[in-house]
Amino acid sequence: MEKTLLKVSGMTCGNCVKKVETTLNGLDGVEKAKVDLENASAKVKYDETKQSPESLSKAVTEAGYESEPIK
């Protein structure tokens, strides 16, 4: 399992956090995603054979928020 940190922009409330967490946790290979509204970030533990930081970020973007992996 790998871990990554994503920058997530555009979240304004708890519902936004829930939407991003639900999106990430619903992806194949994601073990756990925890979103932090205050820091505008998401910590994700995932199977690197099924996902990448870029694919995780793309899923967040498709859910309506701006996102990019933090290197």
mmCIF file of C-alpha atoms in Angstrom:
data_model
loop_
_atom_site.group_PDB
_atom_site.id
_atom_site.type_symbol
_atom_site.label_atom_id
_atom_site.label_comp_id
_atom_site.label_asym_id
_atom_site.label_seq_id
_atom_site.Cartn_x
_atom_site.Cartn_y
_atom_site.Cartn_z
ATOM 1 C CA MET A 1 0.000 0.000 0.000
ATOM 2 C CA GLU A 2 1.122 3.500 -0.845
ATOM 3 C CA LYS A 3 0.121 6.810 0.721
ATOM 4 C CA THR A 4 -0.267 10.154 -0.992
ATOM 5 C CA LEU A 5 -1.409 13.640 -0.151
ATOM 6 C CA LEU A 6 -3.663 15.542 -2.541
ATOM 7 C CA LYS A 7 -4.295 19.278 -2.568
ATOM 8 C CA VAL A 8 -8.047 19.849 -2.920
ATOM 9 C CA SER A 9 -9.432 23.308 -3.744
ATOM 10 C CA GLY A 10 -13.031 24.447 -3.793
ATOM 11 C CA MET A 11 -14.307 22.744 -0.647
ATOM 12 C CA THR A 12 -16.356 25.070 1.564
ATOM 13 C CA CYS A 13 -18.194 22.849 4.051
ATOM 14 C CA GLY A 14 -18.623 19.433 5.593
ATOM 15 C CA ASN A 15 -20.752 18.253 2.688
ATOM 16 C CA CYS A 16 -17.847 18.972 0.337
ATOM 17 C CA VAL A 17 -15.543 16.925 2.561
ATOM 18 C CA LYS A 18 -18.033 14.052 2.580
ATOM 19 C CA LYS A 19 -18.380 14.149 -1.220
ATOM 20 C CA VAL A 20 -14.606 14.038 -1.776
ATOM 21 C CA GLU A 21 -14.125 11.269 0.826
ATOM 22 C CA THR A 22 -16.983 9.227 -0.676
ATOM 23 C CA THR A 23 -15.535 9.678 -4.166
ATOM 24 C CA LEU A 24 -12.041 8.562 -3.143
ATOM 25 C CA ASN A 25 -13.163 5.725 -0.864
ATOM 26 C CA GLY A 26 -15.346 4.385 -3.688
ATOM 27 C CA LEU A 27 -12.408 3.897 -6.042
ATOM 28 C CA ASP A 28 -11.021 0.427 -6.648
ATOM 29 C CA GLY A 29 -7.810 -0.021 -4.675
ATOM 30 C CA VAL A 30 -8.389 2.776 -2.158
ATOM 31 C CA GLU A 31 -8.136 1.469 1.391
ATOM 32 C CA LYS A 32 -8.817 4.760 3.179
ATOM 33 C CA ALA A 33 -9.192 8.427 2.313
ATOM 34 C CA LYS A 34 -9.360 11.191 4.918
ATOM 35 C CA VAL A 35 -10.152 14.735 3.802
ATOM 36 C CA ASP A 36 -9.163 17.820 5.803
ATOM 37 C CA LEU A 37 -11.227 20.937 5.029
ATOM 38 C CA GLU A 38 -8.983 23.306 7.011
ATOM 39 C CA ASN A 39 -5.821 22.217 5.186
ATOM 40 C CA ALA A 40 -7.598 21.700 1.833
ATOM 41 C CA SER A 41 -6.070 18.254 1.478
ATOM 42 C CA ALA A 42 -6.810 14.550 1.298
ATOM 43 C CA LYS A 43 -4.626 11.755 2.674
ATOM 44 C CA VAL A 44 -5.145 8.572 0.706
ATOM 45 C CA LYS A 45 -3.887 5.035 1.331
ATOM 46 C CA TYR A 46 -4.180 3.023 -1.868
ATOM 47 C CA ASP A 47 -2.992 0.012 -3.859
ATOM 48 C CA GLU A 48 -0.400 1.340 -6.302
ATOM 49 C CA THR A 49 -1.220 -1.443 -8.787
ATOM 50 C CA LYS A 50 -4.787 -0.073 -9.144
ATOM 51 C CA GLN A 51 -4.446 3.688 -8.655
ATOM 52 C CA SER A 52 -1.873 6.473 -8.898
ATOM 53 C CA PRO A 53 -1.770 9.943 -7.331
ATOM 54 C CA GLU A 54 -2.784 11.323 -10.712
ATOM 55 C CA SER A 55 -5.812 9.008 -11.067
ATOM 56 C CA LEU A 56 -6.933 9.853 -7.527
ATOM 57 C CA SER A 57 -6.623 13.560 -8.284
ATOM 58 C CA LYS A 58 -8.571 13.119 -11.538
ATOM 59 C CA ALA A 59 -11.448 11.465 -9.649
ATOM 60 C CA VAL A 60 -11.628 14.437 -7.261
ATOM 61 C CA THR A 61 -11.617 16.834 -10.218
ATOM 62 C CA GLU A 62 -14.444 14.873 -11.852
ATOM 63 C CA ALA A 63 -16.393 15.207 -8.585
ATOM 64 C CA GLY A 64 -16.268 18.993 -9.012
ATOM 65 C CA TYR A 65 -13.189 20.126 -7.103
ATOM 66 C CA GLU A 66 -9.710 21.150 -8.179
ATOM 67 C CA SER A 67 -7.062 18.691 -7.129
ATOM 68 C CA GLU A 68 -3.412 17.851 -7.648
ATOM 69 C CA PRO A 69 -0.943 15.500 -5.977
ATOM 70 C CA ILE A 70 1.453 17.135 -3.522
ATOM 71 C CA LYS A 71 4.983 15.995 -4.308
#
